[in-house]
Coordinates of C-alpha atoms in Angstrom, one line a residue:
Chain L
X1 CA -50.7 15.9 -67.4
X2 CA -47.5 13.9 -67.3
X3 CA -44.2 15.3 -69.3
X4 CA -41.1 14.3 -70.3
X5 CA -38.4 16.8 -70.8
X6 CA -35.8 15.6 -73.0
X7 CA -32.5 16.7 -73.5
X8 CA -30.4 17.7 -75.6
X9 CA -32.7 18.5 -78.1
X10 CA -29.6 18.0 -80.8
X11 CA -26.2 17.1 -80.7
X12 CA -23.1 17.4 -83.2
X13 CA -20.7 14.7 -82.7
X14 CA -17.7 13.6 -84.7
X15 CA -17.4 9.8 -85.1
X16 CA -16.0 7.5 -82.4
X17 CA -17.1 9.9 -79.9
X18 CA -19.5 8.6 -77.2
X19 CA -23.2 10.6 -76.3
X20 CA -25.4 10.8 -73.6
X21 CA -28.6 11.9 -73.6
X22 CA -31.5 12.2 -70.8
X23 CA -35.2 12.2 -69.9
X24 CA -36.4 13.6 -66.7
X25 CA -40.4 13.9 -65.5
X26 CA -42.7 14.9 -62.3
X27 CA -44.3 11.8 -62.6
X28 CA -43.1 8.2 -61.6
X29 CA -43.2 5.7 -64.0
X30 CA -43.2 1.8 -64.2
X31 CA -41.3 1.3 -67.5
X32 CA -38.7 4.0 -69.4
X33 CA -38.4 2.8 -73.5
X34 CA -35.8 3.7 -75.6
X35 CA -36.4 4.7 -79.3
X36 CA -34.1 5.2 -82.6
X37 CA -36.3 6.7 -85.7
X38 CA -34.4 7.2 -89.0
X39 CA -36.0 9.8 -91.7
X40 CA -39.2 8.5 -93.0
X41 CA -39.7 5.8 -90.9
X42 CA -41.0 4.4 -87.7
X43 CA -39.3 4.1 -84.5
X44 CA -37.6 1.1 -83.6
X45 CA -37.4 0.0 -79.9
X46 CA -33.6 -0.2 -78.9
X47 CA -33.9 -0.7 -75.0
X48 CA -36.8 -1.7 -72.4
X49 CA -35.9 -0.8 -68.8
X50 CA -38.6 -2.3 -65.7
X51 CA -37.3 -1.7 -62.6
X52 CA -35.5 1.0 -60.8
X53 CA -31.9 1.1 -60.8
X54 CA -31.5 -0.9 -63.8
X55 CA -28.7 -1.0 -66.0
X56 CA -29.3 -2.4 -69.7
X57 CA -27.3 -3.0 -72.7
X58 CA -27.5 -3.3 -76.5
X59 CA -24.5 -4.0 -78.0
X60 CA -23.0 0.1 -77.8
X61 CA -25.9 1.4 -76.5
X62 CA -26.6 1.4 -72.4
X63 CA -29.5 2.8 -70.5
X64 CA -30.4 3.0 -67.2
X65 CA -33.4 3.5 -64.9
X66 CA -33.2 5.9 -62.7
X67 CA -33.9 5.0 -59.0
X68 CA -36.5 7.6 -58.4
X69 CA -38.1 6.3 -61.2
X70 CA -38.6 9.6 -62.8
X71 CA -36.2 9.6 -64.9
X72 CA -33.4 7.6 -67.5
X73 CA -30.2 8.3 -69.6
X74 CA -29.1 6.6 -72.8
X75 CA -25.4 6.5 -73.8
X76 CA -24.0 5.1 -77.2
X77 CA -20.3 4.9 -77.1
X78 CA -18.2 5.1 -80.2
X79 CA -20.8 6.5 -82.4
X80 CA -20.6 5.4 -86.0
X81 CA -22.2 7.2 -89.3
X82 CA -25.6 4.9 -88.8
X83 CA -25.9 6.2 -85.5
X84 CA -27.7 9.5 -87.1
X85 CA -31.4 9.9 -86.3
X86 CA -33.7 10.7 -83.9
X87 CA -34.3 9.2 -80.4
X88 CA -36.9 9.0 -78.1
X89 CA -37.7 8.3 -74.5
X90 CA -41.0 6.9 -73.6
X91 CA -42.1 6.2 -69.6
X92 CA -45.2 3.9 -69.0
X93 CA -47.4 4.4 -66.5
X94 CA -49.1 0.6 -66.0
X95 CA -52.7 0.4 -66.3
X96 CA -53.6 3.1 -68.4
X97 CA -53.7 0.7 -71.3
X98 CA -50.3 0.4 -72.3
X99 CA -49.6 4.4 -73.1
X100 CA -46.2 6.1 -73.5
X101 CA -45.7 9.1 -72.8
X102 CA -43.1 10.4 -75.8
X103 CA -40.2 13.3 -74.6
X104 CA -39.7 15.4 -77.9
X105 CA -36.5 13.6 -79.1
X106 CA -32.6 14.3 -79.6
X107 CA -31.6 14.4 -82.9
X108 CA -28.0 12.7 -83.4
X109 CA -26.0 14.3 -85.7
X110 CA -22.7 12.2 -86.1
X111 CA -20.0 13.6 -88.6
X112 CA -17.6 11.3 -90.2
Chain F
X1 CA -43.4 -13.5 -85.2
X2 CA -45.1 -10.4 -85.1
X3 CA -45.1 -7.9 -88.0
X4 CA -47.3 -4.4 -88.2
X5 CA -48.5 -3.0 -91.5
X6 CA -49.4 0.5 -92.5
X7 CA -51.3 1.4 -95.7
X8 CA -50.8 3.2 -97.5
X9 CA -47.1 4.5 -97.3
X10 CA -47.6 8.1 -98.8
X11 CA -51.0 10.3 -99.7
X12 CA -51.8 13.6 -101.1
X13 CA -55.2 14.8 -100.6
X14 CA -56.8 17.8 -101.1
X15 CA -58.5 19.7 -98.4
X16 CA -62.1 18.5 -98.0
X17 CA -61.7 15.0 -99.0
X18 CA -62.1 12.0 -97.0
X19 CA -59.6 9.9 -95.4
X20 CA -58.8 6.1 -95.0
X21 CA -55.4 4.8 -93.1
X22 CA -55.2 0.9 -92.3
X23 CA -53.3 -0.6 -89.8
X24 CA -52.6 -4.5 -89.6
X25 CA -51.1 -6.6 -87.1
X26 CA -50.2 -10.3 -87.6
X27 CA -49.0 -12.9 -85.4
X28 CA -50.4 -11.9 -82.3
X29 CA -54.2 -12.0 -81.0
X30 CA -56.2 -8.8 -79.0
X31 CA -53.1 -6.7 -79.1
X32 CA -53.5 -2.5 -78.0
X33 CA -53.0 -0.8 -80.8
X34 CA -52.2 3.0 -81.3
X35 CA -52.3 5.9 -83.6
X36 CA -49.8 8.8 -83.2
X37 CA -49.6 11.8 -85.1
X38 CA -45.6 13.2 -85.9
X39 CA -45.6 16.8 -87.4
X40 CA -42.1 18.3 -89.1
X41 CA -39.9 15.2 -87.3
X42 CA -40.4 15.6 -84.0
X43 CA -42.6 14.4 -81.2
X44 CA -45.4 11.6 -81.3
X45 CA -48.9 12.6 -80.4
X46 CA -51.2 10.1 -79.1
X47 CA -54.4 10.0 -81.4
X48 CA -56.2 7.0 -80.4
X49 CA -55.8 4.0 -78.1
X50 CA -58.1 0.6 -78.2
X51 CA -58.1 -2.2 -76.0
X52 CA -60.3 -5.0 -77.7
X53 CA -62.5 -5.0 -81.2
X54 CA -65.0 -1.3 -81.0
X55 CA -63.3 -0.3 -78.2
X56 CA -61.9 3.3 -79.0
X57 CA -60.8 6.2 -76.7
X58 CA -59.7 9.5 -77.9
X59 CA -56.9 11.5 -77.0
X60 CA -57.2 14.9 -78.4
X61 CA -60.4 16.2 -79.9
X62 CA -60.0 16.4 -83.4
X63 CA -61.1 15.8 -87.2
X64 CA -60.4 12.8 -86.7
X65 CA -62.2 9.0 -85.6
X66 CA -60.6 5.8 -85.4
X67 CA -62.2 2.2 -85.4
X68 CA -61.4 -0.9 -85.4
X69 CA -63.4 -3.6 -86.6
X70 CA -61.6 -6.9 -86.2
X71 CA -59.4 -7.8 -83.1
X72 CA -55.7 -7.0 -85.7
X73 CA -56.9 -4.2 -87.6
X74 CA -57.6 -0.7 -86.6
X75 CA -58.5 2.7 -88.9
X76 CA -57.6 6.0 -88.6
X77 CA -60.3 8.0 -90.8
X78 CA -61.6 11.9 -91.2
X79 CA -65.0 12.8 -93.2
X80 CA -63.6 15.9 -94.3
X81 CA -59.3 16.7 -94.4
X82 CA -58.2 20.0 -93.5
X83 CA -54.6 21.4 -94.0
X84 CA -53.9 21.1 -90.5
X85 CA -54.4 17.5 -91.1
X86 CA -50.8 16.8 -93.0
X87 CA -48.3 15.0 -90.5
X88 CA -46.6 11.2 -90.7
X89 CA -49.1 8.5 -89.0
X90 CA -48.1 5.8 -87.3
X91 CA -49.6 2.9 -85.7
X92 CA -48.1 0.9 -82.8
X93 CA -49.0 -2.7 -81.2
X94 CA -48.7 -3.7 -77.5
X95 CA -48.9 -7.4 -76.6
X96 CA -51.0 -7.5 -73.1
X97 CA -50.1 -11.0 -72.5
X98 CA -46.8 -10.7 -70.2
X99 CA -45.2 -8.8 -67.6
X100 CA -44.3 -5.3 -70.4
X101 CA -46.0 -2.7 -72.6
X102 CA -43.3 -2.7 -74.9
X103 CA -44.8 -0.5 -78.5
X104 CA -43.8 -1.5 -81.4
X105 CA -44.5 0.8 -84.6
X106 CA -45.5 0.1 -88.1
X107 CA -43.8 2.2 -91.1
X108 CA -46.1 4.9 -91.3
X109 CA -48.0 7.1 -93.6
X110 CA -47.1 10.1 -94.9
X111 CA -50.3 12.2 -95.2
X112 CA -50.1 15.8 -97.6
X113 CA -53.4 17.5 -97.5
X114 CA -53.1 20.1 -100.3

């Protein structure tokens, strides 16, 4: 079946530093989603990406689709304190019912 | 706007005993909806998926069944827990009515099976 291979699976940054992390698949996929989950709670959408070659941004956070569709970065830039948590890619393949395929997360570790 | 609910928040139950987990959507009509299993913080594991009101497709073979019995609701439920069982649930929305598939989770439940 379709993976996602996420990576880093953790990263150590002091504040004000920026971070990049990355998904990469086999598979081709229609829509890449970008998730933040704190401790304890559920994940919260931070970017949607459509089309291939797309560049999006949410206030310090930008991601991209990549243009063989098989694969997407997100970069925060100036991390802060709140930045800490968990974060998720998610590709789409369309008509399958709406599911996501999850990679297996980077945990942000941001140290003040 | 839309809003997803999870009930309840945390459980503890022992080994054996049955299982009830309620998800509610509001302000949106025939949404997807999903469960997903977390174990120990890291990746989500597709459960089950549904499309309309007894529509229900399984993921993984399991202890496991899900329903849902009104077009914003849907139950994650299990006869019998086992330890194996324990892990954070959540349940996520789509809206099928534009262009995107874009999930959207509810809190979750924490779920200790002792």
């Amino acid at each position: 079946g379709q993976q996602l291979n996420q990576s880093p699976q953790s990263m150590f940054i002091q504040e004000g530093e920026d971070v990049s992390m990355n998904c990469t698949s086999s598979s081709i996929f229609n829509t890449w989603l970008w998730y933040k989950q704190d401790p304890g709670e559920g994940p919260v959408l931070l970017i949607a990406l459509y089309k291939a070659g797309e560049l999006t941004s949410n206030g310090r956070l930008t991601a991209q689709f990549g243009i063989t569709r098989k694969d997407s970065f997100l970069n925060i830039s100036a991390s802060i304190p709140s930045d800490v948590g968990i974060y998720f890619c998610a590709g789409q393949i369309n008509n399958q019912g709406g599911k996501l395929i999850f990679g297996q997360g980077t945990e942000l570790s941001v140290k003040p | 706007s839309q809003t997803i609910h999870q009930w309840p928040a945390t459980l503890v139950q022992p080994v054996g005993s049955p299982l009830s987990l309620e998800c509610t959507v509001e302000g949106t009509s025939n949404p997807n909806l999903y469960w997903y299993r977390q174990a120990a913080g890291r990746g989500l594991q597709l459960l089950f998926y549904s499309v309309g009101i007894g529509q229900i497709s399984s993921e993984v073979p399991q202890n496991l069944s899900a329903s849902r019995p009104q077009d914003r609701q849907f139950i994650l439920s299990s006869k019998k827990l086992l330890l194996s069982d324990s892990g954070f649930y959540l349940c996520a929305w789509v809206s099928v009515s534009g262009p995107s598939y874009e999930q959207y989770f509810g809190p979750g439940t924490r779920l200790t099976v002792t």
